[in-house]
Amino acid sequence: MDVSELSLDARLIAVLRERGVRELFPPQVEAVRAGIFDGVNVLLCTATASGKSLLAEVASVKAALEGRMALYAVPLKALAQEKLVHFSHYRGLAKIGISTGDFESDDKRLYEYDVVVVTYEKLDSLLRHRPSWLSSVGVVVVDEIHYLGDPKRGPVLESIIAKVRHLGLKTQFIGLSATVGNAGDVARWLGARLVASSWRPVPLREGVYHGGKIYFSDGGQRAVGGAGGEAEVALAVDAVASGGQALIFTSSRSSTVRIAKAVARAVAAHPAKLIDVGEAQALAGAVLSASTSKIIGRELAELVARGVAFHNAGLELEVRRLVEEGFRRGVIRVIVSTTTLAAGVNLPARRVVVADYERFDPVVGREEIPVLEYRQMAGRAGRPGLDPYGEAVIVARSRGEVDYLMDRYVRGRVEDVKSHILSGPNLRAHALGAVGGGYARTIDDLVDFFSNTLGYHQVKTSLKSALLRSKVADAVDELVEWGFLERDGDLVYATELGRQVARLYLDPETAARYINLLKAVRRGAVSAYLYIVLTAPDFPRVRRGRVSREVAEEVLSALDVEEDEEFEDVVRTVAMLKAWIEEVDEDQIYERFEVAPGDLRVYVDLFEWLGGAAARLAGVVGLEEHRRGLERVTARVVYGVREELLELVTALRGVGRVRARVLYNFGYKTLRDVARASVREIASLPGFGEKLAQSVIEQARQLVE
């Protein structure tokens, strides 16, 4: 089908042509015939690079041109940023916005936009606030809808759809995924037409590697040179030598670095010239400049200079962006990654190598990855327009594993998406959200609300209505016990505290723990406030190094808590954040705690939300001293500074922890000090130039006046 045949605004057709889209792929044609541009709910389960995202973008902009609003929901902030770039093609036709944080806000400003890219959690939070502009939403796109099966994000998606249905919005749902085992079941729940296809623009060959050979699922075999070394190295260099690129997925952060170094050595030793040395060295310089950790920056830059990179959650976003862009441009020939890349970032390669089919889980030990995860990785194989084919190869460690891996993963069926919303913690959280957001006022209302979820749809018993009512009643009883709800017979009300918990998008159990700990604080020490906030399960735990007795004693002197393994893990994490807010260098933090800049950004973002939420709760329950203490500690974590720098870093754009310390040490300790300074004086300080000095002084003078 030619794009000119589509019943779309001529301006949209023109944009598609500018993007090089002339003919639709077969799955796209099927989706058009299913009604994706006619307001019909559609679930698109088609292969990676088959064009499903393009159709969802066009449907969103089409709605905007018709005077309606579109919401495009993704699971991760990084994907939201990437999607914002994709929508830049349509900026002449629609005003594009993004909203991924601040769960307490209803973002009234969003009505100014035609298309808004949101994370799942932000969209659910917006629906809890029920801003007036919701009535104008005509399209809701849910990207990566297989996250319905995720224990945490899945219930959020179900809650979104239940809320939209409750509000009676005349909204088209478009679901996108490459990997849903029970797509028909999910489509029936959504009330959507299913478009399922395995068609790909680049043919995919899948196989298992062992002993110098790839055994393909079609019976073919391919010998791979250099088989004497590591399997991943041989497979990567073979792909690069034949003119392609390789993505290697491995289970741990340390192995991304180790394998990347081995590949870089092999690339450098290859008799043929496999990379553009000049471009690679220029990119390496940019990586080194962008990295706040000189240890990691140097390690990565040395590899990038040889056309290879590692990619994991320890890298800050700007460094990741440079690596990803370098790979897209072909400067980087091989990336070795943890599964951070497989979660939707669009980086196709000639060959995808799955180095590990097991990973370590701290609770259950080693476990096999699901078929869904393998499919997400394998789907990256083959660059449309560049590769004649794509190869996905999983590595077997013994000959006996070859047949097992072929059956389990290459020929294996993707797991069914199973709901988690009716489990206790999820049911409590979303019941409170439903009552606090005005979606339910009685037990019957809550039963009706949850009967719109996939979880209810999947219950296989004739007594499922009675079962749901029992579960809802138990959840309500717990929320009443915590003081978040009040119950009068069948009527249910959110208390002011409960409404605040719902607005803050807090897990009720975490909120109850915060309140109990804050009420028990004997003295407001920084370590105690850090400890309280870090008890939330959202925070990863620092497990490296010995427990600081000094920090442990600070916590124990302020709180009556038990010293167990969990206490020790939280105290290690407290010690790491204490180092951060005492302005310890990031490389020292990395060496002491094995917390890299990317990890630190996760802690800071989470603490900004949860520390701020704990402060608000303290205020609601009348603990004003603790509210103020938590606000100060949260600000210090956000900026990574001692308390004396807060005035400078919170007020002056362009001044972070390093420049603020420079100002302070040179005698500019307050905004008034900066306002009195001359441009020449500030410009002469380390890290400042004339332009920044002028901006900082102007800001300070405006604030002082």
XYZ file of C-alpha atoms in Angstrom:
705
model
C 0.000 0.000 0.000
C 1.375 3.406 -1.003
C 1.148 6.082 1.707
C -0.775 8.280 -0.740
C -3.669 5.812 -0.417
C -4.068 6.523 3.306
C -7.013 8.664 4.397
C -4.745 11.089 6.232
C -4.185 14.836 6.194
C -1.923 15.740 3.253
C 0.545 17.309 5.696
C 0.962 13.971 7.488
C 1.511 12.199 4.176
C 4.193 14.784 3.361
C 5.993 14.113 6.671
C 5.958 10.375 5.990
C 7.487 10.954 2.561
C 10.142 13.235 4.078
C 11.023 10.358 6.428
C 11.488 8.074 3.420
C 8.249 6.137 3.946
C 6.679 5.387 0.569
C 5.192 1.915 0.931
C 3.707 0.391 4.075
C 5.009 -2.913 5.386
C 2.518 -5.832 5.382
C 1.797 -5.610 9.162
C 1.209 -1.862 8.786
C -1.285 -2.493 5.982
C -3.074 -4.993 8.217
C -3.221 -2.446 11.045
C -4.633 0.237 8.731
C -7.333 -2.203 7.582
C -8.033 -3.049 11.239
C -8.895 0.637 11.796
C -5.861 2.128 13.555
C -6.549 5.467 11.811
C -10.323 5.186 12.322
C -10.430 5.285 16.129
C -10.588 1.506 16.587
C -8.758 -0.077 19.555
C -5.849 -2.040 18.115
C -3.248 -4.338 19.686
C -0.190 -4.557 17.428
C 1.986 -7.593 18.202
C 4.516 -7.487 15.406
C 8.258 -7.963 15.075
C 10.803 -5.316 15.988
C 11.357 -2.804 13.126
C 8.060 -3.733 11.444
C 6.799 -0.160 11.807
C 4.254 -0.374 14.627
C 5.636 2.681 16.465
C 5.387 4.763 13.286
C 1.678 3.965 12.987
C 1.080 4.885 16.643
C 2.904 8.191 16.128
C 0.817 8.984 13.037
C -2.428 8.054 14.836
C -1.422 10.388 17.683
C -0.673 13.326 15.394
C -3.833 12.614 13.374
C -5.847 12.989 16.585
C -4.062 16.293 17.265
C -4.908 17.615 13.802
C -8.541 16.743 14.517
C -8.512 18.777 17.735
C -7.995 15.951 20.214
C -5.092 15.156 22.516
C -2.875 12.040 22.457
C -0.962 10.413 25.320
C 1.943 8.135 24.416
C 2.937 5.962 27.398
C 6.293 4.175 27.725
C 7.826 2.187 30.626
C 11.133 4.053 31.024
C 12.304 7.683 31.153
C 15.044 6.935 28.616
C 12.419 5.634 26.185
C 10.318 8.753 26.762
C 13.266 10.923 25.732
C 13.880 8.765 22.658
C 10.202 8.950 21.698
C 10.271 12.741 22.061
C 13.037 12.781 19.429
C 10.887 10.635 17.105
C 7.961 13.028 17.474
C 10.206 15.949 16.472
C 9.423 14.996 12.850
C 5.854 16.241 13.424
C 6.624 19.500 15.253
C 5.155 21.556 12.441
C 1.840 19.732 12.842
C 1.493 19.224 16.592
C 2.889 20.635 19.823
C 4.789 17.845 21.574
C 5.336 17.657 25.344
C 6.850 15.238 27.842
C 6.006 14.491 31.473
C 7.889 11.824 33.427
C 8.257 13.006 37.039
C 6.715 14.857 39.995
C 3.874 12.472 40.811
C 2.231 15.024 43.101
C 1.549 17.422 40.229
C -1.513 17.365 37.970
C 0.552 19.201 35.316
C -2.132 21.683 34.327
C 0.235 23.029 31.676
C -0.093 19.809 29.678
C -3.347 21.010 28.113
C -1.137 23.297 25.984
C 0.241 20.242 24.139
C -1.305 18.090 21.428
C 0.781 14.975 22.089
C 2.331 14.204 25.482
C 4.899 11.448 26.036
C 4.579 10.009 29.553
C 5.868 7.120 31.629
C 3.274 4.612 32.869
C 3.579 5.837 36.453
C 3.203 9.481 35.463
C 0.075 8.721 33.423
C -1.483 6.808 36.311
C -0.603 9.693 38.639
C -2.232 12.190 36.243
C -5.385 10.066 36.157
C -5.468 10.091 39.978
C -5.422 13.912 39.871
C -8.104 13.990 37.123
C -7.045 17.263 35.439
C -9.740 18.967 33.369
C -7.918 18.366 30.079
C -8.440 14.573 30.312
C -11.802 14.939 28.554
C -9.992 16.042 25.384
C -7.802 12.897 25.173
C -8.649 10.969 22.022
C -5.780 8.458 21.803
C -3.797 6.546 24.426
C -0.821 4.574 23.124
C 0.747 1.967 25.413
C 4.192 1.060 24.119
C 5.859 -2.181 25.269
C 2.481 -3.458 26.497
C 4.042 -6.802 27.467
C 4.968 -4.961 30.691
C 1.456 -5.981 31.768
C 3.227 -9.088 33.040
C 5.729 -7.121 35.134
C 4.967 -7.461 38.880
C 5.329 -3.715 39.473
C 4.602 -1.884 36.212
C 1.873 -4.266 35.019
C -0.654 -3.252 37.705
C 0.022 0.405 36.856
C -0.991 -0.272 33.239
C -4.132 -2.107 34.344
C -5.018 0.752 36.674
C -4.636 3.259 33.805
C -7.025 1.340 31.591
C -9.539 0.818 34.424
C -9.518 4.566 35.156
C -9.990 5.563 31.512
C -12.929 3.169 31.269
C -14.424 4.460 34.517
C -14.240 8.055 33.271
C -16.072 7.043 30.107
C -13.514 8.806 27.923
C -14.056 8.313 24.204
C -10.482 7.205 23.808
C -8.813 4.919 21.313
C -6.335 2.451 22.844
C -3.321 1.372 20.798
C -1.109 -1.311 22.361
C 2.349 -2.132 20.956
C 4.650 -5.084 21.582
C 6.820 -7.622 19.839
C 6.410 -10.210 22.588
C 3.044 -11.190 24.068
C 2.387 -14.923 24.315
C -1.363 -14.621 24.922
C -1.981 -11.672 22.614
C -5.535 -12.795 21.831
C -6.437 -12.842 25.516
C -4.982 -9.354 26.072
C -6.762 -8.032 22.957
C -10.115 -9.362 24.202
C -9.599 -7.644 27.559
C -8.724 -4.377 25.815
C -11.664 -4.679 23.439
C -9.118 -4.357 20.644
C -8.589 -5.848 17.218
C -5.431 -7.949 17.188
C -2.815 -7.501 14.488
C -0.188 -10.213 14.972
C 2.637 -10.852 12.527
C 6.164 -12.281 12.513
C 7.031 -10.425 9.285
C 10.290 -8.485 9.447
C 11.868 -6.024 6.991
C 15.177 -7.858 7.462
C 15.121 -11.692 7.545
C 16.185 -13.144 10.897
C 18.245 -16.280 11.348
C 18.394 -17.681 14.858
C 20.801 -20.234 16.166
C 22.990 -21.609 18.941
C 26.785 -21.307 18.988
C 29.167 -23.942 20.274
C 32.679 -25.106 19.405
C 33.303 -22.704 16.531
C 29.958 -23.236 14.794
C 26.552 -21.596 14.731
C 23.792 -24.203 14.488
C 20.800 -22.465 12.889
C 17.186 -23.418 13.491
C 16.682 -24.110 9.771
C 19.326 -26.858 9.908
C 22.138 -24.783 8.443
C 25.533 -24.288 10.063
C 28.201 -21.614 9.895
C 31.821 -21.893 10.968
C 33.127 -18.879 12.872
C 36.836 -18.032 12.707
C 38.938 -17.426 15.791
C 37.011 -20.039 17.756
C 39.940 -20.725 20.068
C 39.070 -17.763 22.306
C 35.885 -16.684 23.990
C 32.676 -17.426 22.093
C 31.393 -13.857 22.390
C 34.657 -12.421 21.058
C 34.757 -14.768 18.077
C 31.125 -14.044 17.174
C 31.563 -10.271 17.469
C 34.769 -10.025 15.439
C 33.340 -12.338 12.778
C 30.307 -10.020 12.390
C 32.485 -6.893 12.176
C 34.922 -8.480 9.722
C 31.994 -9.219 7.404
C 30.883 -5.580 7.441
C 28.325 -5.687 10.227
C 28.002 -4.629 13.847
C 27.406 -6.757 16.913
C 25.424 -6.393 20.124
C 26.450 -8.723 22.933
C 24.082 -9.152 25.883
C 25.490 -10.469 29.122
C 24.124 -10.951 32.617
C 26.354 -8.750 34.767
C 27.888 -5.304 34.690
C 31.388 -6.630 35.334
C 31.159 -9.000 32.369
C 30.180 -6.138 30.024
C 33.553 -4.538 30.794
C 35.544 -7.781 30.686
C 34.065 -8.940 27.349
C 34.343 -5.460 25.799
C 38.074 -5.390 26.622
C 38.559 -8.838 25.075
C 36.682 -7.808 21.904
C 38.692 -4.566 21.647
C 41.963 -6.527 21.820
C 40.738 -8.873 19.076
C 39.584 -5.992 16.854
C 42.971 -4.272 17.246
C 44.825 -7.528 16.451
C 42.754 -8.307 13.334
C 44.772 -8.168 10.090
C 42.108 -6.011 8.394
C 41.263 -2.427 9.369
C 37.859 -2.802 11.049
C 37.227 0.746 12.357
C 37.710 4.402 11.419
C 40.423 5.295 13.921
C 40.011 9.079 13.609
C 36.265 9.052 14.252
C 36.638 6.530 17.072
C 39.267 8.683 18.821
C 37.113 11.799 18.479
C 34.168 9.967 20.045
C 36.429 8.632 22.795
C 37.361 12.223 23.660
C 33.687 13.197 23.897
C 32.982 10.209 26.161
C 35.860 11.131 28.463
C 34.680 14.758 28.692
C 31.077 13.770 29.425
C 31.868 11.245 32.157
C 31.810 12.557 35.717
C 33.773 9.479 36.795
C 37.263 9.698 35.352
C 37.874 6.045 36.287
C 34.925 4.777 34.240
C 35.365 7.502 31.612
C 38.965 6.515 30.894
C 38.129 2.803 30.857
C 35.273 3.328 28.392
C 37.094 5.920 26.250
C 40.041 3.544 25.724
C 37.621 0.959 24.341
C 35.643 3.446 22.230
C 38.912 4.535 20.599
C 39.133 0.937 19.338
C 35.513 0.814 18.130
C 34.063 -1.097 21.107
C 31.974 -0.025 24.124
C 30.286 -1.418 27.198
C 26.811 -0.191 28.136
C 25.207 -0.635 31.545
C 23.202 1.209 34.188
C 26.374 2.560 35.794
C 26.897 4.997 32.911
C 25.204 8.370 33.183
C 22.609 9.219 30.526
C 24.818 11.557 28.477
C 27.566 8.917 28.213
C 25.005 6.285 27.227
C 23.634 8.669 24.610
C 27.115 9.167 23.123
C 27.698 5.398 22.989
C 24.306 4.747 21.382
C 24.748 7.542 18.828
C 28.263 6.297 18.064
C 26.848 2.848 17.386
C 24.105 4.237 15.126
C 26.746 6.115 13.122
C 28.869 2.973 12.813
C 31.824 4.460 14.712
C 31.351 1.883 17.458
C 31.221 -1.573 15.901
C 30.471 -3.669 19.000
C 28.516 -2.902 22.170
C 28.543 -5.260 25.136
C 25.495 -4.578 27.270
C 23.411 -5.717 30.149
C 19.704 -5.915 29.390
C 19.356 -2.109 29.806
C 19.598 -1.854 26.013
C 17.144 -4.659 25.288
C 14.316 -2.825 27.057
C 13.319 -0.861 23.991
C 16.155 1.444 22.965
C 16.298 1.189 19.190
C 19.811 -0.049 18.361
C 19.735 -2.743 15.672
C 22.874 -4.716 14.716
C 23.821 -7.339 12.134
C 24.395 -9.917 14.857
C 22.961 -10.139 18.368
C 24.817 -12.441 20.745
C 23.092 -13.633 23.917
C 26.086 -14.607 26.018
C 24.207 -15.723 29.152
C 20.797 -17.331 29.411
C 21.031 -17.340 33.200
C 21.400 -14.479 35.645
C 21.824 -14.147 39.380
C 18.871 -13.158 41.525
C 19.709 -12.289 45.164
C 16.564 -14.108 46.359
C 16.456 -17.292 44.266
C 20.064 -17.546 43.065
C 20.742 -18.325 39.399
C 17.672 -18.396 37.157
C 17.028 -18.682 33.441
C 15.861 -15.600 31.573
C 12.327 -15.838 30.161
C 11.765 -16.455 26.450
C 10.211 -12.974 26.252
C 13.523 -11.423 27.262
C 15.431 -13.481 24.702
C 12.961 -12.347 22.015
C 13.447 -8.704 23.006
C 17.192 -9.126 22.500
C 16.943 -11.223 19.330
C 14.591 -8.643 17.821
C 17.489 -6.171 17.615
C 19.194 -8.280 14.914
C 19.236 -6.773 11.436
C 19.512 -3.092 10.458
C 16.785 -2.164 7.960
C 18.321 -0.745 4.804
C 21.844 -1.750 5.843
C 21.888 -5.503 6.487
C 20.717 -8.241 4.092
C 19.877 -10.336 7.151
C 20.079 -10.355 10.925
C 21.425 -13.092 13.164
C 20.500 -13.826 16.774
C 22.874 -16.305 18.374
C 22.679 -17.729 21.881
C 25.878 -19.213 23.326
C 25.939 -22.807 24.609
C 28.657 -23.725 27.109
C 28.537 -27.450 26.271
C 27.451 -29.567 23.293
C 24.588 -30.925 25.363
C 23.154 -27.436 25.778
C 22.760 -26.831 22.046
C 19.510 -28.784 21.628
C 18.156 -27.506 24.941
C 18.721 -23.842 24.023
C 17.314 -24.405 20.529
C 14.080 -25.804 21.973
C 13.862 -23.488 24.979
C 14.601 -20.149 23.295
C 14.950 -20.274 19.506
C 11.842 -22.418 18.975
C 10.284 -21.603 22.351
C 6.927 -19.877 22.786
C 6.884 -16.509 24.503
C 5.353 -16.697 27.970
C 1.789 -15.545 28.544
C 1.317 -12.154 30.155
C -0.100 -12.757 33.643
C -1.587 -10.033 35.820
C -0.254 -9.172 39.293
C -2.792 -6.499 40.252
C -4.829 -8.697 42.614
C -1.829 -9.507 44.829
C -2.025 -7.839 48.275
C 0.459 -4.939 47.915
C -0.703 -4.010 44.396
C -4.386 -4.263 45.285
C -3.880 -2.022 48.344
C -1.970 0.614 46.382
C -4.440 0.820 43.521
C -7.496 0.609 45.790
C -6.215 3.661 47.673
C -5.513 5.382 44.347
C -9.048 4.632 43.164
C -10.686 5.980 46.335
C -8.298 8.939 46.677
C -8.827 9.855 43.016
C -12.613 9.720 43.281
C -13.058 6.565 41.183
C -14.712 4.613 44.003
C -16.827 5.543 47.029
C -18.051 2.119 48.098
C -16.851 -1.470 48.227
C -19.120 -2.135 45.227
C -17.414 0.688 43.325
C -14.013 -0.841 44.057
C -15.214 -4.260 42.905
C -16.481 -2.640 39.681
C -13.185 -0.788 39.247
C -11.048 -3.921 39.579
C -13.414 -5.940 37.404
C -12.062 -3.826 34.515
C -8.544 -5.186 35.037
C -6.698 -7.961 33.241
C -6.320 -9.689 36.612
C -10.072 -10.099 36.960
C -10.366 -11.101 33.296
C -7.830 -13.899 33.908
C -9.408 -15.380 37.059
C -10.673 -18.836 36.083
C -13.485 -19.557 38.531
C -17.242 -19.073 38.551
C -16.872 -17.451 41.987
C -14.471 -14.753 40.806
C -16.793 -11.871 41.724
C -17.024 -13.129 45.330
C -13.264 -13.740 45.371
C -12.584 -10.179 44.174
C -14.963 -8.717 46.784
C -13.151 -10.639 49.532
C -9.735 -9.433 48.351
C -10.968 -5.827 48.077
C -12.470 -5.949 51.582
C -9.170 -7.253 53.026
C -7.234 -4.466 51.280
C -9.654 -1.822 52.570
C -9.343 -3.183 56.122
C -5.544 -2.813 55.990
C -5.808 0.723 54.601
C -8.272 1.611 57.383
C -5.859 0.175 59.978
C -3.064 2.407 58.615
C -5.297 5.480 58.765
C -5.509 6.036 55.005
C -9.196 5.122 54.620
C -12.305 5.329 56.777
C -15.198 2.936 56.366
C -18.867 3.403 57.196
C -20.656 0.199 56.261
C -20.194 -0.146 52.520
C -19.043 3.475 52.144
C -15.306 4.156 51.927
C -13.598 7.547 52.369
C -9.973 8.604 51.975
C -8.588 10.489 54.966
C -6.480 13.595 54.359
C -3.448 11.402 55.024
C -4.730 8.781 52.573
C -5.368 11.394 49.882
C -1.828 12.666 50.353
C -0.391 9.138 50.039
C -2.374 8.605 46.825
C -1.317 11.993 45.386
C 2.326 11.309 46.196
C 2.046 7.951 44.387
C 3.421 6.186 47.436
C 3.038 2.514 48.208
C 0.721 2.491 51.276
C 2.923 0.050 53.177
C 5.961 2.298 52.615
C 3.947 5.344 53.711
C 2.815 3.569 56.897
C 6.416 2.570 57.660
C 7.633 6.146 57.109
C 5.008 7.546 59.487
C 5.740 4.965 62.209
C 9.492 5.558 61.993
C 9.117 9.355 61.995
C 6.913 9.214 65.080
C 9.566 7.107 66.821
C 12.570 9.325 65.981
C 14.314 10.404 69.194
C 16.418 13.059 67.483
C 16.535 14.395 63.941
C 19.973 13.235 62.815
C 20.844 13.288 59.100
C 21.653 9.555 59.178
C 18.241 8.788 60.690
C 16.393 10.740 57.977
C 18.436 9.029 55.265
C 17.754 5.639 56.864
C 13.986 6.200 57.044
C 13.659 7.214 53.399
C 15.947 4.410 52.204
C 13.792 1.696 53.830
C 11.481 1.895 50.787
C 11.846 -1.226 48.602
C 12.228 1.028 45.521
C 15.842 1.744 46.479
C 18.591 -0.633 45.377
C 20.870 -1.631 48.249
C 24.608 -1.048 48.535
C 26.133 -4.390 49.454
C 29.840 -3.701 49.023
C 32.102 -3.080 51.973
C 31.844 -3.320 55.732
C 29.041 -1.672 57.657
C 30.134 1.691 59.069
C 29.737 1.404 62.847
C 29.699 5.188 63.108
C 26.699 5.461 60.782
C 25.005 2.456 62.390
C 25.347 4.029 65.852
C 23.947 7.346 64.549
C 20.875 5.514 63.274
C 20.477 3.378 66.409
C 20.768 6.408 68.697
C 17.838 8.035 66.864
C 15.675 5.004 66.063
C 14.714 1.799 67.846
C 15.320 -0.626 64.974
C 16.623 -4.166 64.846
C 20.150 -4.889 63.634
C 19.666 -7.547 60.985
C 20.835 -8.137 57.402
C 18.314 -5.645 56.025
C 19.492 -3.028 58.544
C 23.093 -3.542 57.448
C 22.221 -3.148 53.751
C 20.297 0.067 54.429
C 23.129 1.430 56.613
C 25.650 0.788 53.824
C 23.372 2.757 51.519
C 23.077 5.535 54.128
C 26.876 5.696 54.320
C 27.103 6.044 50.531
C 24.587 8.906 50.417
C 26.274 10.573 53.394
C 29.498 10.583 51.395
C 27.614 12.131 48.470
C 26.097 14.961 50.551
C 29.467 15.561 52.212
C 30.733 16.316 48.681
C 32.992 13.276 48.375
C 34.264 12.908 44.795
C 32.220 10.533 42.608
C 35.239 8.374 41.823
C 35.875 7.883 45.542
C 32.219 6.880 45.970
C 32.629 4.428 43.086
C 35.772 2.903 44.596
C 34.338 2.651 48.131
C 30.792 1.533 47.387
C 30.848 0.334 43.748
C 28.146 2.921 42.987
C 28.774 4.428 39.543
C 27.461 7.805 38.289
C 24.451 6.222 36.583
C 23.563 4.384 39.801
C 23.978 7.591 41.786
C 21.530 9.385 39.489
C 18.966 6.639 40.210
C 19.418 7.156 43.972
C 19.122 10.931 43.606
C 15.965 10.759 41.461
C 14.312 8.264 43.801
C 15.295 10.268 46.882
C 13.932 13.472 45.378
C 10.529 11.733 45.105
C 10.524 9.617 48.272
C 12.359 12.084 50.529
C 9.971 14.821 49.449
C 7.029 12.466 50.032
C 8.260 11.567 53.536
C 8.551 15.296 54.329
C 4.969 15.897 53.188
C 3.713 13.010 55.320
C 5.575 14.397 58.343
C 3.779 17.706 57.800
C 0.344 16.062 57.529
C 0.780 14.182 60.830
C 2.071 17.313 62.620
C 5.778 16.499 62.805
C 6.982 19.922 61.646
C 10.552 19.562 62.869
C 10.950 16.327 60.925
C 9.272 17.867 57.866
C 11.885 20.627 57.803
C 14.719 18.172 58.482
C 13.629 15.855 55.678
C 13.283 18.758 53.250
C 16.847 19.866 54.003
C 18.255 16.351 53.682
C 16.330 15.761 50.437
C 17.692 18.998 48.946
C 21.211 17.990 49.964
C 20.814 14.597 48.258
C 19.398 16.174 45.100
C 22.357 18.548 44.793
C 25.040 16.455 46.544
C 26.178 19.218 48.891
C 26.746 20.158 52.503
C 24.074 22.319 54.056
C 25.984 25.595 53.680
C 25.804 25.359 49.870
C 22.018 24.914 49.609
C 21.293 28.601 49.060
C 23.700 28.764 46.114
C 22.823 25.495 44.341
C 19.048 25.819 44.701
C 18.893 29.417 43.476
C 21.487 29.716 40.703
C 21.112 28.023 37.313
C 24.426 26.716 36.014
C 25.857 26.248 39.503
C 26.136 22.675 40.720
C 27.990 21.124 43.625
C 31.485 21.802 42.223
C 30.978 25.443 41.209
C 29.008 26.178 44.393
C 31.942 24.912 46.477
C 34.322 27.094 44.454
C 32.146 30.172 45.100
C 31.902 29.377 48.801
C 35.615 28.709 49.257
C 36.485 32.013 47.559
C 34.221 33.926 49.961
C 30.962 34.101 47.960
C 28.918 32.272 50.566
C 25.466 33.790 49.978
C 23.425 35.172 47.105
C 24.110 38.649 48.468
C 27.868 38.007 48.217
C 27.481 36.920 44.577
C 25.232 39.904 43.780
C 27.923 42.303 45.037
C 30.691 40.693 42.954
C 31.971 41.907 39.590
C 31.893 39.807 36.443
C 35.707 39.897 36.332
C 35.969 38.479 39.861
C 33.603 35.545 39.270
C 34.921 34.855 35.762
C 38.421 34.367 37.187
C 37.305 31.484 39.423
C 37.953 27.829 38.381
C 35.051 26.495 36.273
C 33.626 29.931 35.477
C 33.875 31.998 32.309
C 32.669 35.495 31.548
C 29.283 34.431 30.163
C 28.423 32.192 33.122
C 29.731 34.773 35.604
C 27.468 37.424 34.096
C 24.438 35.076 34.238
C 25.101 34.031 37.854
C 25.506 37.624 39.053
C 22.332 38.761 37.254
C 20.366 35.889 38.810
C 21.691 36.701 42.288
C 20.872 40.406 41.945
C 17.299 39.678 40.830
C 16.773 37.320 43.762
C 18.311 39.690 46.326
C 16.292 42.658 45.064
